[in-house]
CSV table of C-alpha atoms and ligand atoms in Angstrom, one decimal:
chain,number,residue,atom,x,y,z
D,1,MET,CA,-24.7,-21.7,-67.4
D,2,ARG,CA,-27.9,-22.5,-65.4
D,3,ILE,CA,-28.5,-21.0,-61.9
D,4,LEU,CA,-31.1,-22.0,-59.4
D,5,GLY,CA,-32.5,-19.0,-57.5
D,6,ILE,CA,-34.4,-19.2,-54.2
D,7,GLU,CA,-36.4,-16.3,-52.8
D,8,GLY,CA,-38.2,-16.1,-49.5
D,9,THR,CA,-37.7,-12.8,-47.8
D,10,ALA,CA,-41.3,-12.1,-46.8
D,11,TRP,CA,-44.3,-13.5,-48.6
D,12,ALA,CA,-43.2,-15.2,-51.8
D,13,ALA,CA,-41.8,-18.7,-51.6
D,14,SER,CA,-40.2,-18.8,-55.0
D,15,ALA,CA,-37.6,-20.8,-57.0
D,16,ALA,CA,-36.3,-20.1,-60.5
D,17,VAL,CA,-33.9,-21.3,-63.0
D,18,TYR,CA,-32.0,-18.8,-65.2
D,19,ASP,CA,-30.5,-20.3,-68.3
D,20,ALA,CA,-27.8,-17.8,-69.5
D,21,GLU,CA,-27.4,-19.4,-72.9
D,22,THR,CA,-31.0,-18.7,-73.9
D,23,ASP,CA,-31.5,-15.8,-71.4
D,24,SER,CA,-34.7,-17.5,-70.3
D,25,THR,CA,-36.1,-17.6,-66.7
D,26,PHE,CA,-38.5,-20.2,-65.3
D,27,ILE,CA,-40.2,-19.1,-62.1
D,28,GLU,CA,-42.3,-21.1,-59.7
D,29,SER,CA,-43.9,-19.2,-56.8
D,30,ASP,CA,-46.3,-19.8,-53.9
D,31,ALA,CA,-47.6,-16.7,-52.1
D,32,TYR,CA,-48.3,-16.5,-48.4
D,33,GLU,CA,-51.7,-14.9,-47.9
D,34,PRO,CA,-52.5,-13.9,-44.3
D,35,GLU,CA,-56.0,-14.8,-43.2
D,36,SER,CA,-56.2,-11.4,-41.5
D,37,GLY,CA,-53.9,-8.4,-40.9
D,38,GLY,CA,-50.5,-8.1,-42.5
D,39,ILE,CA,-47.6,-10.4,-42.9
D,40,HIS,CA,-47.0,-12.3,-39.6
D,41,PRO,CA,-43.3,-13.4,-39.5
D,42,ARG,CA,-44.0,-16.8,-37.8
D,43,GLU,CA,-46.8,-17.6,-40.2
D,44,ALA,CA,-44.7,-16.5,-43.2
D,45,ALA,CA,-41.8,-18.7,-42.0
D,46,GLU,CA,-44.2,-21.6,-41.7
D,47,HIS,CA,-45.3,-20.9,-45.3
D,48,MET,CA,-41.7,-21.0,-46.4
D,49,HIS,CA,-41.2,-24.3,-44.6
D,50,THR,CA,-44.1,-25.9,-46.5
D,51,ALA,CA,-43.8,-24.2,-49.9
D,52,ILE,CA,-40.0,-24.0,-50.5
D,53,PRO,CA,-39.5,-27.7,-51.2
D,54,GLN,CA,-42.3,-27.8,-53.8
D,55,VAL,CA,-41.2,-24.7,-55.7
D,56,VAL,CA,-37.6,-25.8,-55.6
D,57,GLU,CA,-38.6,-29.3,-57.0
D,58,ALA,CA,-40.5,-27.6,-59.8
D,59,ALA,CA,-37.5,-25.4,-60.7
D,60,LEU,CA,-35.1,-28.3,-60.5
D,61,SER,CA,-37.2,-30.5,-62.7
D,62,HIS,CA,-37.3,-27.7,-65.3
D,63,ALA,CA,-33.5,-27.5,-65.0
D,64,ARG,CA,-33.3,-31.2,-65.6
D,65,GLU,CA,-35.4,-30.9,-68.7
D,66,LEU,CA,-33.1,-28.2,-70.0
D,67,GLN,CA,-30.1,-30.4,-69.2
D,68,ALA,CA,-31.6,-33.4,-71.0
D,69,GLU,CA,-32.3,-31.2,-74.0
D,70,ASN,CA,-28.7,-30.0,-74.1
D,71,ASP,CA,-26.8,-32.9,-72.8
D,72,GLU,CA,-27.5,-36.5,-73.8
D,73,SER,CA,-25.4,-37.7,-70.9
D,74,ALA,CA,-28.1,-36.6,-68.4
D,75,VAL,CA,-29.5,-40.1,-67.9
D,76,ASP,CA,-30.4,-40.0,-64.3
D,77,ASP,CA,-32.8,-37.2,-63.1
D,78,ARG,CA,-32.4,-37.6,-59.4
D,79,ALA,CA,-30.5,-34.8,-57.5
D,80,GLY,CA,-27.3,-36.1,-56.1
D,81,SER,CA,-27.4,-39.4,-57.9
D,82,GLY,CA,-24.0,-39.1,-59.4
D,83,ALA,CA,-25.1,-37.6,-62.7
D,84,ASP,CA,-23.9,-34.0,-63.6
D,85,PRO,CA,-25.9,-31.5,-61.6
D,86,PRO,CA,-28.6,-29.8,-63.7
D,87,ILE,CA,-27.5,-26.4,-62.3
D,88,ASP,CA,-24.1,-24.7,-61.9
D,89,ALA,CA,-24.8,-22.8,-58.6
D,90,VAL,CA,-27.5,-22.1,-56.0
D,91,ALA,CA,-28.3,-18.4,-55.4
D,92,PHE,CA,-30.4,-17.3,-52.5
D,93,SER,CA,-31.8,-14.1,-51.0
D,94,ARG,CA,-29.5,-13.4,-48.0
D,95,GLY,CA,-31.5,-10.3,-47.0
D,96,PRO,CA,-33.0,-7.8,-46.3
D,97,GLY,CA,-36.2,-9.5,-45.1
D,98,LEU,CA,-37.9,-11.3,-42.2
D,99,GLY,CA,-35.3,-13.3,-40.2
D,100,PRO,CA,-37.3,-16.4,-39.7
D,101,CYS,CA,-38.1,-16.6,-43.4
D,102,LEU,CA,-34.5,-15.9,-44.5
D,103,ARG,CA,-33.1,-18.6,-42.2
D,104,ILE,CA,-35.4,-21.3,-43.7
D,105,VAL,CA,-34.5,-20.3,-47.3
D,106,ALA,CA,-30.8,-20.1,-46.5
D,107,THR,CA,-30.9,-23.6,-44.9
D,108,ALA,CA,-32.6,-25.0,-48.0
D,109,ALA,CA,-30.1,-23.3,-50.3
D,110,ARG,CA,-27.1,-24.6,-48.3
D,111,ALA,CA,-28.5,-28.1,-48.3
D,112,LEU,CA,-29.1,-28.1,-52.0
D,113,ALA,CA,-25.7,-26.7,-52.8
D,114,GLY,CA,-24.1,-29.4,-50.6
D,115,THR,CA,-26.2,-32.2,-52.1
D,116,LEU,CA,-25.6,-31.1,-55.7
D,117,ASP,CA,-22.0,-30.2,-54.9
D,118,VAL,CA,-22.3,-26.8,-56.5
D,119,PRO,CA,-21.3,-23.3,-55.2
D,120,LEU,CA,-23.6,-21.1,-53.2
D,121,VAL,CA,-24.2,-17.4,-54.1
D,122,GLY,CA,-25.7,-15.0,-51.5
D,123,VAL,CA,-27.7,-12.3,-53.2
D,124,ASN,CA,-28.9,-9.0,-51.8
D,125,HIS,CA,-32.7,-8.9,-52.5
D,126,MET,CA,-32.8,-5.1,-53.1
D,127,VAL,CA,-29.9,-5.2,-55.6
D,128,ALA,CA,-31.7,-8.0,-57.3
D,129,HIS,CA,-34.8,-5.8,-57.7
D,130,LEU,CA,-32.5,-3.3,-59.4
D,131,GLU,CA,-30.4,-5.6,-61.5
D,132,ILE,CA,-33.4,-7.4,-63.1
D,133,GLY,CA,-34.5,-4.0,-64.5
D,134,ARG,CA,-31.0,-3.2,-65.8
D,135,HIS,CA,-30.8,-6.8,-67.3
D,136,THR,CA,-34.2,-6.8,-69.0
D,137,ALA,CA,-33.7,-3.3,-70.4
D,138,ASP,CA,-30.1,-3.8,-71.3
D,139,PHE,CA,-29.3,-0.4,-69.7
D,140,ALA,CA,-25.7,0.5,-69.1
D,141,ASP,CA,-25.9,2.7,-66.1
D,142,PRO,CA,-29.4,3.7,-64.9
D,143,VAL,CA,-30.8,5.3,-61.8
D,144,CYS,CA,-33.0,2.8,-60.1
D,145,LEU,CA,-36.2,3.4,-58.2
D,146,ASN,CA,-37.0,0.5,-55.9
D,147,ALA,CA,-40.6,0.7,-54.9
D,148,SER,CA,-41.3,-2.5,-53.0
D,149,GLY,CA,-43.2,-3.5,-49.9
D,150,ALA,CA,-40.7,-3.1,-47.1
D,151,ASN,CA,-38.4,-0.6,-48.9
D,152,ALA,CA,-38.2,2.5,-51.1
D,153,HIS,CA,-34.8,3.6,-52.4
D,154,LEU,CA,-33.2,5.5,-55.2
D,155,LEU,CA,-29.9,4.0,-56.3
D,156,ALA,CA,-27.2,4.6,-58.7
D,157,TYR,CA,-23.8,2.9,-59.3
D,158,ARG,CA,-20.6,4.7,-58.5
D,159,ASN,CA,-17.1,3.3,-57.8
D,160,GLY,CA,-18.0,-0.3,-57.1
D,161,ARG,CA,-21.2,0.1,-55.2
D,162,TYR,CA,-24.8,1.0,-55.6
D,163,ARG,CA,-25.2,4.3,-53.7
D,164,VAL,CA,-28.4,5.1,-52.0
D,165,LEU,CA,-29.2,8.6,-53.2
D,166,GLY,CA,-32.5,8.8,-51.4
D,167,GLU,CA,-34.8,6.6,-49.3
D,168,THR,CA,-37.8,6.4,-47.1
D,169,MET,CA,-37.4,7.9,-43.7
D,170,ASP,CA,-40.0,5.6,-42.2
D,171,THR,CA,-41.9,2.7,-43.8
D,172,GLY,CA,-41.5,1.1,-47.2
D,173,VAL,CA,-44.0,2.3,-49.8
D,174,GLY,CA,-46.0,-0.9,-50.2
D,175,ASN,CA,-46.2,-1.4,-46.4
D,176,ALA,CA,-47.5,2.1,-46.0
D,177,ILE,CA,-50.3,1.4,-48.6
D,178,ASP,CA,-51.0,-2.0,-46.9
D,179,LYS,CA,-51.4,-0.2,-43.5
D,180,PHE,CA,-54.0,2.1,-44.9
D,181,THR,CA,-55.9,-0.8,-46.5
D,182,ARG,CA,-55.9,-2.8,-43.2
D,183,HIS,CA,-57.4,0.3,-41.5
D,184,VAL,CA,-60.3,0.3,-44.0
D,185,GLY,CA,-60.8,-3.4,-43.6
D,186,TRP,CA,-59.3,-4.7,-46.9
D,187,SER,CA,-57.3,-7.9,-47.0
D,188,HIS,CA,-53.6,-8.1,-47.7
D,189,PRO,CA,-52.0,-7.1,-50.1
D,190,GLY,CA,-53.6,-3.7,-50.3
D,191,GLY,CA,-51.8,-2.2,-53.3
D,192,PRO,CA,-53.9,-3.7,-56.1
D,193,LYS,CA,-57.1,-2.8,-54.2
D,194,VAL,CA,-56.0,0.9,-53.8
D,195,GLU,CA,-55.2,0.9,-57.5
D,196,ALA,CA,-58.7,-0.4,-58.5
D,197,ALA,CA,-60.5,1.9,-56.0
D,198,ALA,CA,-58.5,5.0,-57.1
D,199,ALA,CA,-59.9,4.6,-60.6
D,200,ASP,CA,-63.4,5.5,-59.2
D,201,GLY,CA,-62.1,8.2,-56.9
D,202,GLU,CA,-61.7,12.0,-56.9
D,203,TYR,CA,-58.3,13.4,-55.7
D,204,VAL,CA,-58.1,14.6,-52.2
D,205,ASP,CA,-55.2,16.6,-50.7
D,206,LEU,CA,-52.8,14.7,-48.4
D,207,PRO,CA,-49.4,15.8,-46.9
D,208,TYR,CA,-46.6,15.7,-49.4
D,209,VAL,CA,-43.3,15.0,-47.7
D,210,VAL,CA,-40.0,15.1,-49.6
D,211,LYS,CA,-36.8,16.3,-47.9
D,212,GLY,CA,-34.1,16.6,-50.5
D,213,MET,CA,-33.8,13.1,-51.9
D,214,ASP,CA,-35.5,11.4,-49.0
D,215,PHE,CA,-39.2,11.0,-48.4
D,216,SER,CA,-41.7,9.9,-45.7
D,217,PHE,CA,-45.0,8.1,-45.9
D,218,SER,CA,-46.2,7.8,-42.3
D,219,GLY,CA,-47.9,11.2,-42.1
D,220,ILE,CA,-49.7,10.7,-45.4
D,221,MET,CA,-51.0,7.3,-44.1
D,222,SER,CA,-52.3,8.9,-40.9
D,223,ALA,CA,-54.0,11.7,-42.8
D,224,ALA,CA,-55.6,9.2,-45.3
D,225,LYS,CA,-56.9,7.0,-42.5
D,226,ALA,CA,-58.3,10.1,-40.7
D,227,ALA,CA,-59.9,11.3,-43.9
D,228,VAL,CA,-61.8,8.1,-44.3
D,229,ASP,CA,-62.8,8.1,-40.6
D,230,ASP,CA,-64.1,11.6,-41.1
D,231,GLY,CA,-66.3,10.5,-44.0
D,232,THR,CA,-64.2,11.0,-47.1
D,233,PRO,CA,-65.1,8.2,-49.6
D,234,VAL,CA,-62.5,5.5,-49.5
D,235,GLU,CA,-62.1,5.7,-53.3
D,236,ASP,CA,-61.2,9.4,-53.0
D,237,ALA,CA,-58.7,8.7,-50.3
D,238,CYS,CA,-57.2,6.0,-52.6
D,239,ALA,CA,-56.9,8.5,-55.4
D,240,GLY,CA,-55.3,11.1,-53.2
D,241,LEU,CA,-52.9,8.4,-51.8
D,242,GLN,CA,-51.7,7.2,-55.2
D,243,GLU,CA,-51.3,10.7,-56.7
D,244,THR,CA,-49.4,12.0,-53.6
D,245,ILE,CA,-47.1,9.0,-53.0
D,246,PHE,CA,-46.3,8.5,-56.7
D,247,ALA,CA,-45.7,12.2,-57.3
D,248,MET,CA,-43.2,12.1,-54.4
D,249,LEU,CA,-41.4,9.1,-55.9
D,250,THR,CA,-41.5,10.7,-59.4
D,251,GLU,CA,-40.0,14.0,-58.0
D,252,VAL,CA,-37.1,12.3,-56.3
D,253,ALA,CA,-36.5,10.0,-59.3
D,254,GLU,CA,-36.2,13.1,-61.5
D,255,ARG,CA,-33.9,14.8,-59.0
D,256,ALA,CA,-31.7,11.7,-59.0
D,257,LEU,CA,-31.5,11.7,-62.8
D,258,SER,CA,-30.7,15.4,-62.8
D,259,LEU,CA,-28.0,15.0,-60.0
D,260,THR,CA,-26.3,12.1,-61.7
D,261,GLY,CA,-26.7,13.3,-65.3
D,262,ARG,CA,-27.9,9.8,-66.2
D,263,ASP,CA,-30.6,9.3,-68.8
D,264,GLU,CA,-32.0,5.9,-67.9
D,265,LEU,CA,-34.4,5.0,-65.2
D,266,VAL,CA,-35.5,1.5,-64.1
D,267,LEU,CA,-38.2,0.6,-61.7
D,268,GLY,CA,-38.1,-2.3,-59.3
D,269,GLY,CA,-40.3,-3.8,-56.6
D,270,GLY,CA,-44.0,-4.9,-56.2
D,271,VAL,CA,-45.5,-1.4,-56.2
D,272,GLY,CA,-44.0,-1.1,-59.6
D,273,GLN,CA,-46.9,-3.2,-60.8
D,274,ASN,CA,-49.1,-0.1,-60.5
D,275,ASP,CA,-50.0,1.4,-63.8
D,276,ARG,CA,-50.3,4.9,-62.5
D,277,LEU,CA,-46.8,4.9,-61.0
D,278,ARG,CA,-45.4,3.6,-64.2
D,279,ALA,CA,-47.3,6.2,-66.3
D,280,MET,CA,-46.0,9.1,-64.1
D,281,LEU,CA,-42.4,7.9,-64.3
D,282,ASP,CA,-42.7,7.4,-68.0
D,283,THR,CA,-44.1,11.0,-68.5
D,284,MET,CA,-41.4,12.5,-66.4
D,285,CYS,CA,-38.7,10.6,-68.3
D,286,GLU,CA,-40.1,11.5,-71.7
D,287,ALA,CA,-40.2,15.2,-70.7
D,288,ARG,CA,-36.5,15.2,-69.9
D,289,GLY,CA,-35.4,13.0,-72.8
D,290,ALA,CA,-34.6,10.0,-70.5
D,291,THR,CA,-35.6,6.3,-71.2
D,292,PHE,CA,-37.8,4.6,-68.7
D,293,HIS,CA,-38.1,0.8,-68.2
D,294,ALA,CA,-40.1,-1.3,-65.9
D,295,PRO,CA,-39.7,-5.1,-66.1
D,296,GLU,CA,-42.7,-7.3,-66.6
D,297,PRO,CA,-44.8,-7.9,-63.4
D,298,ARG,CA,-43.4,-11.4,-62.7
D,299,PHE,CA,-40.0,-9.7,-62.2
D,300,LEU,CA,-41.3,-6.7,-60.2
D,301,ARG,CA,-43.0,-8.4,-57.2
D,302,ASP,CA,-40.8,-10.7,-55.1
D,303,ASN,CA,-39.6,-13.5,-57.3
D,304,ALA,CA,-36.7,-15.9,-57.5
D,305,GLY,CA,-36.1,-15.1,-61.2
D,306,MET,CA,-34.3,-11.9,-60.2
D,307,ILE,CA,-32.2,-13.8,-57.6
D,308,ALA,CA,-31.2,-16.4,-60.3
D,309,VAL,CA,-30.3,-13.6,-62.8
D,310,LEU,CA,-28.2,-11.7,-60.4
D,311,GLY,CA,-26.8,-15.0,-59.0
D,312,ALA,CA,-25.6,-15.8,-62.5
D,313,LYS,CA,-23.8,-12.5,-62.8
D,314,MET,CA,-22.2,-12.9,-59.4
D,315,TYR,CA,-21.2,-16.6,-60.1
D,316,ALA,CA,-19.6,-15.6,-63.4
D,317,ALA,CA,-17.6,-12.9,-61.5
D,318,GLY,CA,-16.5,-15.6,-59.0
D,319,GLU,CA,-18.6,-14.1,-56.2
D,320,THR,CA,-19.6,-17.4,-54.4
D,321,VAL,CA,-19.8,-17.8,-50.6
D,322,ALA,CA,-18.6,-20.6,-48.4
D,323,ILE,CA,-21.5,-22.3,-46.4
D,324,GLU,CA,-19.9,-21.3,-43.1
D,325,GLU,CA,-19.9,-17.7,-44.2
D,326,SER,CA,-23.4,-17.6,-45.6
D,327,ALA,CA,-25.3,-16.2,-42.6
D,328,VAL,CA,-28.4,-14.2,-43.5
D,329,ASP,CA,-28.8,-10.5,-42.8
D,330,PRO,CA,-32.3,-9.1,-42.2
D,331,ASP,CA,-31.0,-5.6,-42.5
D,332,PHE,CA,-28.7,-6.1,-45.5
D,333,ARG,CA,-28.5,-2.8,-47.3
D,334,PRO,CA,-27.9,-2.5,-51.0
D,335,ASP,CA,-24.9,-0.2,-50.5
D,336,GLN,CA,-23.1,-2.9,-48.5
D,337,VAL,CA,-22.6,-5.0,-51.6
D,338,ASP,CA,-19.4,-5.0,-53.6
D,339,VAL,CA,-20.6,-4.8,-57.2
D,340,VAL,CA,-17.9,-7.0,-58.7
D,341,TRP,CA,-20.0,-8.3,-61.7
D,342,ARG,CA,-20.0,-4.9,-63.5
D,343,GLY,CA,-16.2,-5.3,-64.1
D,344,ASP,CA,-14.2,-2.1,-63.9
D,345,GLU,CA,-17.0,0.4,-64.8
D,346,THR,CA,-16.3,3.4,-62.6
D,347,ALA,CA,-19.2,5.7,-63.6
U,401,LIG,P1,-39.3,-6.0,-50.3
U,401,LIG,O1,-39.0,-6.4,-51.7
U,401,LIG,O2,-38.9,-4.6,-49.9
U,401,LIG,O3,-38.8,-7.0,-49.3
U,401,LIG,P2,-42.0,-7.1,-50.2
U,401,LIG,O4,-41.3,-8.4,-49.9
U,401,LIG,O5,-43.1,-6.7,-49.4
U,401,LIG,O6,-40.9,-6.0,-50.3
U,401,LIG,P3,-42.8,-6.8,-53.1
U,401,LIG,O7,-43.3,-8.0,-53.8
U,401,LIG,O8,-41.7,-6.1,-53.7
U,401,LIG,O9,-42.5,-7.4,-51.6
U,401,LIG,O10,-44.0,-5.8,-52.9
U,401,LIG,C1,-45.2,-6.1,-52.3
U,401,LIG,C2,-46.0,-4.8,-52.2
U,401,LIG,O11,-46.4,-4.4,-53.5
U,401,LIG,C3,-47.2,-5.0,-51.3
U,401,LIG,O12,-47.1,-3.9,-50.3
U,401,LIG,C4,-48.3,-4.7,-52.2
U,401,LIG,O13,-49.4,-4.1,-51.6
U,401,LIG,C5,-47.7,-3.9,-53.3
U,401,LIG,N1,-48.4,-3.9,-54.6
U,401,LIG,C6,-48.7,-5.0,-55.3
U,401,LIG,N2,-49.4,-4.6,-56.4
U,401,LIG,C7,-49.6,-3.3,-56.4
U,401,LIG,C8,-50.3,-2.3,-57.2
U,401,LIG,N3,-50.9,-2.7,-58.3
U,401,LIG,N4,-50.2,-1.0,-56.8
U,401,LIG,C9,-49.6,-0.7,-55.7
U,401,LIG,N5,-48.9,-1.5,-54.8
U,401,LIG,C10,-48.9,-2.8,-55.2
């Protein structure tokens, strides 16, 4: 089985092919980089409009190569030419994300599914961030920490759904970091710059806000901005920011492991590329005898590979969607998804 995945919820115009037989994933991405400020929805949508056809063509031509290797009957390499399609289904990010971007990607996915005469699979982007960790670690039933740009969730499976055990009460974790870096005049995305600067900084105290399993970032950001405005070296503010935010995420992840009795933790999302976050989670897991896994960076930041991999699981479980029912949902929550691909597990 080969599945084409298309991702375009915010900044990454991305297409991928997941080949289930070899468990290999080809990903082609083109990032939107704002000239100034943060992600502008209209500009991001224009980027999707320009970049999606190219990344899809690269992924499809990879699929055709795989098909030619496996099937000598693949003589004509043009989509819709009458030869067998090089993929079995088209999976796309249905949400959450920026509406104008989602609509462009969904239109491309519907057109491709129609042209190639293959089914369409609508994927929840946050569940994809989670499932790629479970897939690459081969974990049975982990707690998942999604630390991405626009979101931050703790999730665990129970009775057919991924339950949200805890989440941000205001902004996503990456967006919070990006707001701080915009304030100090650094270009988007801010996360890697904070990570680099923090290495030269001294920790400074910032508000630490955890309420049960939920957490908040907005007060920390205001305090970090105010500290820099008052003369704290930006490197020190970055060190304080990282330690505080990541300690909060580590605390709630530990609480989720304790609450659920699980002993596996997976990390998902672009902020998961941060070495310090991974090290803190790893230390916490080791101390309580749990196993920690973070997928490789290409699967952490937004990417179509995770959409194709989850698309394959959904397709195998018969979870396809008719074109007329494939509307996007900018607020699509992970706990709205019926997790049919896990069979009858009822953990
Ligand atoms: P979502 O998946 O919630 O829709 P998103 O589309 O913004 O979020 P991601 O690719 O998951 O995308 O995450 C992007 C975020 O990751 C940005 O906010 C960026 O600053 C942050 N980030 C990237 N690298 C690092 C790093 N090394 N340390 C901290 N944050 C990072």
